[in-house]
Coordinates of C-alpha atoms in Angstrom, one line a residue:
Chain I
X78 CA 130.4 139.2 22.4
X79 CA 134.0 138.2 21.5
X80 CA 136.3 141.3 21.3
X81 CA 139.3 139.5 19.8
X82 CA 142.0 141.8 21.3
X83 CA 144.7 140.0 19.4
X84 CA 143.1 140.9 16.1
X85 CA 144.1 144.4 14.8
X86 CA 140.5 145.4 14.0
X87 CA 140.6 148.6 16.1
X88 CA 137.3 147.5 17.6
X89 CA 135.6 147.6 14.2
X90 CA 133.4 144.7 15.3
X91 CA 133.0 146.1 18.8
X92 CA 130.0 146.0 21.1
X93 CA 128.1 149.0 20.0
X94 CA 128.4 148.4 16.2
X95 CA 127.6 144.7 16.6
X96 CA 124.6 145.5 18.8
X97 CA 123.1 147.8 16.2
X98 CA 123.9 145.2 13.5
X99 CA 122.3 142.3 15.3
X100 CA 119.3 144.3 16.7
X101 CA 118.8 147.1 14.2
X102 CA 116.4 149.8 15.4
X103 CA 113.5 151.4 13.3
X104 CA 113.5 148.9 10.5
X105 CA 109.7 148.7 10.1
X106 CA 108.3 150.4 7.0
X107 CA 106.1 153.5 7.6
X108 CA 102.7 153.5 6.0
X109 CA 103.1 157.1 5.1
X110 CA 106.1 159.5 5.2
X111 CA 107.1 163.0 4.3
X112 CA 110.5 162.0 3.1
X113 CA 111.4 158.8 1.4
X114 CA 114.6 157.9 -0.4
X115 CA 116.5 154.9 -1.5
X116 CA 120.3 154.8 -2.1
X117 CA 122.2 151.9 -3.6
X118 CA 125.9 151.3 -4.0
X119 CA 126.2 149.1 -7.1
X120 CA 129.8 148.2 -6.3
X121 CA 128.9 146.1 -3.2
X122 CA 125.1 145.9 -3.3
X123 CA 124.7 148.0 -0.1
X124 CA 121.2 149.5 0.0
X125 CA 119.2 151.8 2.3
X126 CA 115.6 152.8 2.2
X127 CA 114.9 155.8 4.5
X128 CA 111.5 157.1 5.5
X129 CA 110.8 160.1 7.7
X130 CA 107.6 161.4 9.2
X131 CA 107.4 165.0 10.4
X132 CA 104.9 166.6 12.7
X133 CA 103.3 170.0 12.1
X134 CA 106.3 171.8 13.8
X135 CA 108.6 170.0 11.3
X136 CA 110.1 167.6 13.9
X137 CA 111.0 164.0 13.0
X138 CA 108.4 161.9 14.8
X139 CA 109.0 158.6 13.0
X140 CA 111.9 157.0 11.1
X141 CA 112.3 153.9 9.1
X142 CA 115.8 153.0 8.1
X143 CA 115.9 149.7 6.2
X144 CA 119.4 148.7 5.1
X145 CA 120.9 145.7 3.3
X146 CA 124.6 144.9 3.2
X147 CA 127.5 144.7 5.6
X148 CA 127.7 145.3 9.3
X149 CA 128.9 148.9 8.8
X150 CA 125.9 150.1 6.8
X151 CA 123.4 148.3 8.9
X152 CA 124.8 149.6 12.2
X153 CA 125.1 153.2 10.8
X154 CA 121.5 153.1 9.5
X155 CA 120.2 151.9 12.8
X156 CA 122.2 154.5 14.8
X157 CA 121.3 157.3 12.5
X158 CA 117.6 156.5 12.8
X159 CA 117.8 156.6 16.6
X160 CA 119.7 159.9 16.5
X161 CA 117.2 161.5 14.1
X162 CA 114.1 161.0 16.2
X163 CA 112.8 164.2 17.7
X164 CA 115.1 166.5 15.7
X165 CA 114.1 169.2 13.3
X166 CA 115.4 169.0 9.7
X167 CA 118.0 171.7 10.5
X168 CA 119.2 169.7 13.5
X169 CA 119.3 166.6 11.3
X170 CA 121.4 168.5 8.8
X171 CA 123.8 169.5 11.6
X172 CA 124.0 165.9 12.8
X173 CA 124.9 164.9 9.2
X174 CA 127.5 167.6 9.1
X175 CA 129.0 166.5 12.4
X176 CA 129.0 162.8 11.4
X177 CA 130.8 163.5 8.1
X178 CA 133.3 165.8 9.9
X179 CA 134.0 163.0 12.4
X180 CA 134.5 160.5 9.5
X181 CA 137.0 163.0 7.9
X182 CA 138.8 163.2 11.2
X183 CA 137.9 166.8 11.8
X184 CA 136.8 168.2 15.1
X185 CA 133.9 170.7 15.2
X186 CA 133.5 173.6 17.6
X187 CA 132.2 172.0 20.8
X188 CA 129.2 174.3 21.4
X189 CA 127.8 174.0 17.9
X190 CA 128.4 170.2 17.5
X191 CA 125.4 168.0 18.2
X192 CA 125.7 164.9 20.3
X193 CA 126.6 162.0 18.1
X194 CA 125.8 159.4 20.8
X195 CA 126.3 155.8 19.6
X196 CA 127.4 157.1 16.2
X197 CA 130.8 157.9 17.8
X198 CA 131.6 154.2 17.6
X199 CA 131.7 154.6 13.8
X200 CA 134.9 156.6 13.8
X201 CA 136.8 153.3 13.9
X202 CA 135.8 152.9 10.2
X203 CA 138.3 155.7 9.4
X204 CA 140.9 153.0 9.9
X205 CA 139.4 151.2 6.9
X206 CA 139.2 153.8 4.1
X207 CA 137.5 151.5 1.6
X208 CA 134.7 150.9 4.1
X209 CA 133.9 154.6 4.8
X210 CA 131.4 154.7 1.9
X211 CA 129.4 151.9 3.7
X212 CA 129.1 154.3 6.7
X213 CA 128.1 157.2 4.6
X214 CA 125.3 155.7 2.4
X215 CA 122.5 156.2 5.0
X216 CA 123.6 159.8 5.4
X217 CA 123.6 160.3 1.6
X218 CA 120.0 159.0 1.7
X219 CA 119.2 161.5 4.4
X220 CA 120.7 164.4 2.4
X221 CA 119.0 163.4 -0.9
X222 CA 115.7 163.0 1.0
X223 CA 115.9 166.4 2.8
X224 CA 116.9 168.2 -0.4
X225 CA 114.0 166.9 -2.4
X226 CA 111.7 167.6 0.6
X227 CA 113.0 171.2 0.6
X228 CA 112.5 171.5 -3.1
X229 CA 108.9 170.2 -2.7
X230 CA 108.3 172.8 0.1
X231 CA 109.7 175.6 -2.1
X232 CA 107.4 174.6 -4.9
X233 CA 104.4 174.6 -2.6
X234 CA 105.2 177.9 -1.1
Chain H
X271 CA 149.2 113.5 -4.6
X272 CA 149.9 112.9 -8.3
X273 CA 153.4 112.8 -9.6
X274 CA 152.9 116.1 -11.3
X275 CA 152.2 117.9 -8.0
X276 CA 154.7 116.2 -5.9
X277 CA 157.4 117.3 -8.3
X278 CA 156.2 120.8 -8.0
X279 CA 158.6 122.8 -5.8
X280 CA 156.4 125.6 -4.6
X281 CA 158.8 126.8 -1.9
X282 CA 161.4 127.3 -4.6
X283 CA 158.9 129.1 -6.8
X284 CA 157.8 131.4 -4.0
X285 CA 161.3 132.7 -3.7
X286 CA 161.0 134.2 -7.2
X287 CA 158.2 136.6 -5.9
X288 CA 159.5 139.4 -3.7
X289 CA 156.0 140.7 -2.9
X290 CA 155.1 137.4 -1.2
X291 CA 157.9 137.8 1.4
X292 CA 156.1 140.4 3.5
X293 CA 154.0 140.7 6.6
X294 CA 150.6 142.4 6.3
X295 CA 148.9 143.5 9.6
X296 CA 151.6 141.5 11.4
X297 CA 150.9 138.3 9.6
X298 CA 152.6 136.7 6.6
X299 CA 150.8 137.8 3.5
X300 CA 148.5 135.2 2.0
X301 CA 147.7 136.4 -1.4
X302 CA 144.5 134.8 -2.8
X303 CA 143.4 137.5 -5.2
X304 CA 145.0 136.2 -8.3
X305 CA 142.0 136.4 -10.5
X306 CA 142.1 140.2 -10.0
X307 CA 145.8 140.3 -10.7
X308 CA 148.9 138.1 -10.3
X309 CA 152.1 138.9 -8.6
X310 CA 155.3 139.4 -10.6
X311 CA 158.4 137.2 -10.4
X312 CA 161.9 138.9 -10.1
X313 CA 162.7 138.0 -13.7
X314 CA 159.8 140.2 -14.9
X315 CA 160.8 143.1 -12.6
X316 CA 164.4 142.7 -13.8
X317 CA 163.4 142.8 -17.4
X318 CA 161.5 146.0 -16.9
X319 CA 164.4 147.6 -15.0
X320 CA 166.8 146.4 -17.7
X321 CA 164.7 147.8 -20.5
X322 CA 164.4 151.3 -19.0
X323 CA 168.0 151.2 -17.7
X324 CA 169.7 150.1 -20.9
X325 CA 167.5 149.8 -24.0
X326 CA 164.8 152.4 -23.8
X327 CA 164.0 153.7 -27.2
X328 CA 161.2 153.8 -29.7
X329 CA 160.5 150.8 -31.9
X330 CA 160.4 150.4 -35.7
X331 CA 161.6 154.0 -36.3
X332 CA 165.2 154.7 -35.5
X333 CA 168.3 153.3 -37.2
X334 CA 170.3 153.7 -34.0
X335 CA 171.5 150.9 -31.8
X336 CA 169.0 151.4 -28.9
X337 CA 166.1 151.5 -31.3
X338 CA 167.3 148.3 -32.8
X339 CA 167.6 146.6 -29.4
X340 CA 164.2 147.8 -28.3
X341 CA 162.6 146.6 -31.7
X342 CA 164.3 143.2 -31.5
X343 CA 163.0 142.6 -27.9
X344 CA 159.6 143.9 -28.8
X345 CA 159.3 141.6 -31.8
X346 CA 160.7 138.7 -29.7
X347 CA 157.9 139.3 -27.1
X348 CA 155.4 138.9 -29.9
X349 CA 156.9 135.6 -31.0
X350 CA 156.9 134.4 -27.3
X351 CA 153.2 135.3 -27.2
X352 CA 152.5 133.4 -30.4
X353 CA 154.2 130.3 -29.1
X354 CA 152.2 130.6 -25.8
X355 CA 148.9 130.5 -27.7
X356 CA 150.2 128.3 -30.6
X357 CA 149.1 130.8 -33.1
X358 CA 150.0 130.2 -36.8
X359 CA 152.0 133.4 -37.2
X360 CA 153.3 136.4 -35.3
X361 CA 151.1 138.7 -37.3
X362 CA 148.1 137.2 -35.6
X363 CA 149.3 138.6 -32.3
X364 CA 148.1 142.1 -31.7
X365 CA 149.4 143.9 -28.6
X366 CA 146.5 145.6 -26.8
X367 CA 146.1 147.2 -23.3
X368 CA 144.4 144.1 -21.9
X369 CA 141.4 141.9 -22.4
X370 CA 138.9 144.7 -22.2
X371 CA 140.8 146.6 -24.9
X372 CA 141.0 143.5 -27.1
X373 CA 137.3 142.9 -26.9
X374 CA 136.6 146.5 -27.7
X375 CA 138.8 146.3 -30.7
X376 CA 136.9 143.4 -32.1
X377 CA 133.5 145.0 -31.3
X378 CA 134.4 148.3 -33.0
X379 CA 136.2 146.8 -36.0
X380 CA 134.7 143.4 -36.8
X381 CA 131.4 144.1 -35.0
X382 CA 130.7 147.4 -36.7
X383 CA 131.6 145.9 -40.1
X384 CA 129.4 142.8 -39.8
X385 CA 126.5 143.6 -37.6
X386 CA 123.2 144.9 -39.0
X387 CA 119.6 145.4 -37.8
X388 CA 118.0 142.2 -36.4
X389 CA 121.3 140.4 -36.2
X390 CA 122.3 138.7 -33.0
X391 CA 125.4 138.2 -30.8
X392 CA 125.6 135.3 -28.3
X393 CA 127.2 135.7 -24.9
X394 CA 126.6 133.8 -21.6
X395 CA 125.3 134.5 -18.1
X396 CA 128.8 134.1 -16.6
X397 CA 130.4 136.9 -18.6
X398 CA 132.5 139.7 -17.1
X399 CA 131.1 143.1 -17.8
X400 CA 133.9 143.6 -20.3
X401 CA 132.4 140.9 -22.4
X402 CA 128.9 142.2 -22.1
X403 CA 129.0 146.0 -22.5
X404 CA 130.9 146.3 -25.8
X405 CA 128.4 144.0 -27.4
X406 CA 125.4 145.6 -25.7
X407 CA 126.3 149.0 -26.9
X408 CA 127.2 147.7 -30.4
X409 CA 123.8 146.0 -30.6
X410 CA 122.0 149.2 -29.5
X411 CA 123.9 151.1 -32.2
X412 CA 123.1 148.6 -34.9
X413 CA 119.5 147.6 -33.9
X414 CA 120.9 144.1 -33.2
X415 CA 120.1 141.9 -30.2
X416 CA 122.2 140.2 -27.5
X417 CA 121.3 136.6 -26.7
X418 CA 122.5 135.0 -23.4
X419 CA 123.3 131.3 -22.9
X420 CA 121.8 130.3 -19.5
X421 CA 123.7 128.3 -16.9
X422 CA 122.7 125.6 -14.3
X423 CA 123.0 125.9 -10.5
X424 CA 126.5 124.5 -10.6
X425 CA 127.5 127.3 -13.0
X426 CA 127.8 125.3 -16.2
X427 CA 126.6 126.4 -19.6
X428 CA 123.4 124.8 -20.9
X429 CA 124.7 123.6 -24.2
X430 CA 121.2 122.7 -25.5
X431 CA 120.1 126.2 -24.9
X432 CA 123.1 127.5 -26.8
X433 CA 122.2 125.2 -29.7
X434 CA 118.8 126.8 -29.8
X435 CA 120.2 130.3 -29.7
X436 CA 122.4 129.7 -32.8
X437 CA 120.3 130.9 -35.7
X438 CA 120.9 132.4 -39.2
X439 CA 120.7 135.8 -37.4
X440 CA 123.8 135.0 -35.2
X441 CA 126.8 137.0 -36.3
X442 CA 129.2 136.3 -33.4
X443 CA 129.6 134.2 -30.3
X444 CA 131.7 135.9 -27.5
X445 CA 132.3 133.6 -24.5
X446 CA 134.6 133.3 -21.6
X447 CA 137.0 130.4 -21.4
X448 CA 137.0 130.3 -17.6
X449 CA 134.6 132.3 -15.4
X450 CA 136.2 134.8 -13.1
X451 CA 133.6 134.2 -10.4
X452 CA 132.6 130.5 -10.7
X453 CA 135.8 129.1 -12.1
X454 CA 133.8 127.1 -14.7
X455 CA 135.9 125.9 -17.6
X456 CA 133.7 126.2 -20.7
X457 CA 133.9 123.6 -23.5
X458 CA 135.4 126.0 -26.0
X459 CA 136.1 123.4 -28.7
X460 CA 132.5 122.2 -28.7
X461 CA 131.2 125.8 -28.6
X462 CA 133.4 126.8 -31.6
X463 CA 132.5 123.7 -33.5
X464 CA 128.8 124.4 -33.1
X465 CA 129.2 128.0 -34.2
X466 CA 131.5 127.2 -37.1
X467 CA 129.1 124.6 -38.5
X468 CA 126.8 127.6 -39.0
X469 CA 129.5 129.9 -40.2
X470 CA 129.6 132.0 -37.0
X471 CA 133.0 133.2 -35.7
X472 CA 133.8 132.9 -31.9
X473 CA 135.7 135.2 -29.6
X474 CA 137.1 133.7 -26.4
X475 CA 137.8 135.8 -23.3
X476 CA 140.9 134.1 -22.0
X477 CA 141.6 136.4 -19.1
X478 CA 141.1 133.7 -16.5
X479 CA 142.3 130.8 -18.6
X480 CA 145.7 131.9 -20.0
X481 CA 147.3 132.2 -16.5
X482 CA 146.3 128.7 -15.5
X483 CA 146.3 126.2 -18.4
X484 CA 147.9 125.5 -21.8
X485 CA 146.0 127.4 -24.5
X486 CA 146.2 126.2 -28.1
X487 CA 144.1 128.5 -30.3
X488 CA 144.5 126.2 -33.3
X489 CA 143.2 123.3 -31.3
X490 CA 140.4 125.4 -29.8
X491 CA 139.6 126.6 -33.3
X492 CA 138.4 130.0 -32.1
X493 CA 138.6 133.1 -34.3
X494 CA 139.7 135.6 -31.6
X495 CA 141.3 134.9 -28.2
X496 CA 142.1 137.7 -25.7
X497 CA 144.1 137.8 -22.5
X498 CA 145.7 140.3 -20.1
X499 CA 149.4 140.5 -19.3
X500 CA 148.9 141.4 -15.6
X501 CA 147.1 138.2 -14.9
X502 CA 149.9 136.0 -16.3
X503 CA 152.6 137.5 -14.0
X504 CA 153.3 140.4 -16.5
X505 CA 152.9 144.1 -16.2
X506 CA 149.5 146.0 -16.3
X507 CA 148.5 147.9 -19.4
X508 CA 149.5 145.1 -21.9
X509 CA 147.6 142.2 -23.3
X510 CA 147.2 140.1 -26.4
X511 CA 144.5 139.8 -29.0
X512 CA 144.9 136.8 -31.2
X513 CA 142.9 136.8 -34.4
X514 CA 142.9 134.6 -37.4
X515 CA 144.9 136.5 -40.1
X516 CA 142.2 136.3 -42.8
X517 CA 139.7 137.9 -40.4
X518 CA 142.2 140.5 -39.2
X519 CA 143.2 141.4 -42.8
X520 CA 139.6 142.1 -43.7
X521 CA 138.9 144.2 -40.6
X522 CA 139.2 148.0 -40.6
X523 CA 141.6 149.7 -38.1
X524 CA 140.2 150.4 -34.7
X525 CA 142.3 153.4 -33.8
X526 CA 144.1 155.7 -36.2
X527 CA 147.6 157.2 -36.0
X528 CA 151.2 156.5 -36.7
X529 CA 152.7 153.0 -36.9
X530 CA 149.5 151.7 -38.4
X531 CA 150.1 153.3 -41.8
X532 CA 152.1 152.6 -45.0
X533 CA 151.8 156.0 -46.6
X534 CA 150.0 159.2 -45.8
X535 CA 149.1 162.1 -48.0
X536 CA 146.4 164.7 -47.1
X537 CA 144.1 162.9 -49.6
X538 CA 144.5 159.3 -48.5
X539 CA 146.2 156.9 -46.2
X540 CA 147.3 153.3 -46.9
X541 CA 147.2 151.1 -43.8
X542 CA 150.1 149.0 -42.7
X543 CA 150.2 145.2 -42.7
X544 CA 149.3 143.1 -39.7
X545 CA 149.8 143.3 -36.8
X546 CA 150.8 147.0 -37.1
X547 CA 147.4 148.0 -38.6
X548 CA 146.0 147.5 -35.1
X549 CA 148.8 149.1 -33.1
X550 CA 148.7 152.8 -33.7
X551 CA 151.0 155.2 -31.8
X552 CA 154.1 154.2 -29.8
X553 CA 153.1 150.9 -28.1
X554 CA 153.7 149.8 -24.5
X555 CA 157.1 148.6 -25.4
X556 CA 158.3 147.9 -21.9
X557 CA 155.0 146.2 -21.1
X558 CA 155.2 143.9 -24.1
X559 CA 158.8 143.0 -23.3
X560 CA 157.8 142.4 -19.7
X561 CA 154.9 140.2 -20.8
X562 CA 157.4 138.2 -22.9
X563 CA 159.5 137.6 -19.8
X564 CA 156.4 136.7 -17.8
X565 CA 155.2 134.2 -20.4
X566 CA 158.7 132.7 -20.5
X567 CA 158.7 132.4 -16.7
X568 CA 155.4 130.5 -16.5
X569 CA 156.1 128.5 -19.7
X570 CA 159.4 127.3 -18.1
X571 CA 157.4 126.0 -15.1
X572 CA 155.0 124.4 -17.6
X573 CA 151.3 125.2 -18.1
X574 CA 150.3 121.6 -17.7
X575 CA 152.2 121.3 -14.4
X576 CA 150.7 124.6 -13.2
X577 CA 147.2 123.3 -14.1
X578 CA 147.8 120.0 -12.3
X579 CA 149.2 121.7 -9.2
X580 CA 146.4 124.3 -9.0
X581 CA 143.8 121.6 -9.5
X582 CA 145.1 119.8 -6.4
X583 CA 145.0 123.1 -4.5
X584 CA 141.4 123.6 -5.7
X585 CA 140.4 120.1 -4.6
X586 CA 141.9 120.7 -1.2
X587 CA 140.4 124.2 -0.8
X588 CA 137.0 122.9 -1.9
X589 CA 137.1 120.1 0.6
X590 CA 138.1 122.4 3.5
X591 CA 135.6 125.2 2.7
X592 CA 132.8 122.8 2.0
X593 CA 133.2 121.5 5.6
X594 CA 132.5 124.9 7.1
X595 CA 128.9 125.3 8.4
X596 CA 127.0 128.3 7.0
X597 CA 129.4 128.6 4.1
X598 CA 128.1 128.1 0.6
X599 CA 130.4 127.7 -2.5
X600 CA 129.1 129.5 -5.6
X601 CA 130.3 127.7 -8.6
X602 CA 130.7 123.9 -8.5
X603 CA 131.2 123.0 -12.1
X604 CA 132.7 119.5 -12.8
X605 CA 135.4 121.2 -14.9
X606 CA 136.7 124.1 -12.8
X607 CA 139.7 126.4 -12.5
X608 CA 141.2 127.5 -9.2
X609 CA 138.5 129.9 -8.0
X610 CA 136.7 129.6 -4.7
X611 CA 133.7 132.0 -4.5
X612 CA 131.6 131.7 -1.4
X613 CA 129.0 133.4 0.7
X614 CA 128.4 133.0 4.4
X615 CA 125.1 133.0 6.3
X616 CA 124.5 136.4 8.0
X617 CA 127.9 137.9 7.0
X618 CA 128.3 140.3 4.2
X619 CA 131.4 139.6 1.9
X620 CA 132.8 143.0 2.9
X621 CA 133.0 142.0 6.5
X622 CA 134.6 138.7 5.5
X623 CA 137.2 140.6 3.5
X624 CA 138.0 143.0 6.3
X625 CA 138.4 140.3 8.9
X626 CA 140.5 138.2 6.6
X627 CA 142.7 141.2 5.8
X628 CA 143.4 141.6 9.5
X629 CA 144.8 138.1 9.3
X630 CA 147.1 139.1 6.3
X631 CA 144.8 137.3 3.8
X632 CA 144.0 139.1 0.6
X633 CA 140.8 138.0 -1.1
X634 CA 138.3 139.9 -3.4
X635 CA 134.8 140.8 -2.3
X636 CA 132.1 142.3 -4.3
X637 CA 130.3 141.5 -7.6
X638 CA 133.5 140.9 -9.5
X639 CA 132.3 142.9 -12.5
X640 CA 129.6 140.2 -13.2
X641 CA 126.4 141.7 -11.9
X642 CA 124.1 139.6 -14.1
X643 CA 125.8 136.5 -12.7
X644 CA 125.2 137.7 -9.1
X645 CA 121.5 138.2 -10.0
X646 CA 121.5 134.6 -11.4
X647 CA 122.6 133.3 -8.0
X648 CA 120.5 135.8 -6.1
X649 CA 123.5 137.3 -4.1
X650 CA 124.6 140.9 -4.1
X651 CA 128.2 139.9 -3.8
X652 CA 130.5 137.0 -3.0
X653 CA 133.9 136.5 -1.3
X654 CA 136.4 135.1 -3.7
X655 CA 139.7 133.3 -3.0
X656 CA 141.5 132.7 -6.3
X657 CA 144.6 130.6 -6.4
X658 CA 147.8 130.7 -8.3
X659 CA 150.7 128.2 -8.7
X660 CA 152.6 130.0 -5.9
X661 CA 149.9 129.4 -3.3
X662 CA 150.1 126.5 -0.9
X663 CA 147.9 124.1 1.1
X664 CA 149.2 125.8 4.2
X665 CA 147.8 129.1 2.9
X666 CA 144.4 127.5 2.4
X667 CA 144.6 126.3 6.1
X668 CA 145.3 130.0 7.0
X669 CA 142.2 131.0 5.0
X670 CA 140.1 128.4 6.8
X671 CA 141.3 129.7 10.2
X672 CA 140.5 133.2 9.0
X673 CA 137.0 132.1 8.1
X674 CA 136.7 130.6 11.6
X675 CA 137.5 134.1 13.0
X676 CA 134.7 135.6 10.8
X677 CA 132.3 133.1 12.3
X678 CA 133.6 133.8 15.8
X679 CA 133.1 137.6 15.4
X680 CA 129.6 137.2 13.9
X681 CA 128.4 134.3 16.1

């Protein structure tokens, strides 16, 4: 993997991002899901289809995160899918909150902040303000999906 | 090299553009986003500074000296624009905000007046959104229909299909002179002739033509011609709508206010003569005067020389980019302006744009406000290098090196 140290890319195309871009995780569609959303950015054609399967305890047991577009959205979608597995929706919301805070350059209180894992690599995108929206699209899909799931739950209750 | 290009002193011309003399990300700026907007020569910057420093005043109102100076310069800019397009008279030159504003003016004024249920407007697949949406909305409002001329894989209009689309229901043809994505130069004279033989007027979107070639509206025969100041080295927020005077005379005003009136009582208003009928309110005086300076600047270089030089740049750029494996040029018309749109296997245009920016190279990436055209070619977006007369072959070499870097990162 060429790192091009003479190019001032701040590691934008570094090992972790390019690994998730080249070998995206959890891209197979799920036959059935509890949450399903699609988000699209008409300005660049970036697209993400997110599916989540929950168990009876409300934990995420399966994720499908299919994205089209640039390296940033594809890597984020892959990393997000990996990070979501095994979490409750409340933990997923906390992860979303922590990721957005990182992208704004804010530091969260250590004890309450969930582990971002590979997602930490995405903070380089802050150096490229016009590309931040690429990194946020999968999270928008997650938020929209969780919101409509909660609305659906509320209606059933 | 042809005589026209060898005589072209690009090094000398580049000295006129202060913005080009800078480093971006530690590299000399290579500005290849001219289809989005052009850079400004010192003479245009000086004209704007001089206007606000010495002459700032309102036009066509005061009897004082400053107002007279501002009015003279404003009127002179209109004459300069008339000469640039070879219009028959100054009153056929309406100052507007830009191409989008000019098209909206015609849609609202001429379109509303002439369009009825079942009528049709013809556009093409390669139109910018600005030359789609005003007509689409007008058609929805009037119960009329939009008809679209298809293109071939090279990005050229299918003239036979156009012929078939022209019917007694056709009320207007609105077509781009040069495509902002493909670079295709459309055969406007032929398009106009075919429309006129059926009594149909033609609007030409000249946003991507006026900066690069000599435009003669009388030779083209078109009824309306629109272009933006900021793409011809002038300021933003100013542009020109040319219209044949008999058409403009018969059209109702688009926006209402002062300057566009002859007399006002609370019962009725008598509209002013052309061009003022279409210029309500205090106009963009500095912008118009700056546009005049810009037109003078490029006219002094010579539009035919600019076209010849850019054609040579395009030929060189096409040759170099075509040789890159995994790169596909979008838009390969036989008659083409200086636009190089491309896609690369396995690399999204945004990634191309970011990596090139790190090399100091400015290109545009995205759908270029032409989503139906992207759909036609089955791509979500392209990377686009668009050339101007102040670009050089050396800059194209830097672009090619930058693209090599993209391949290296994504290999």
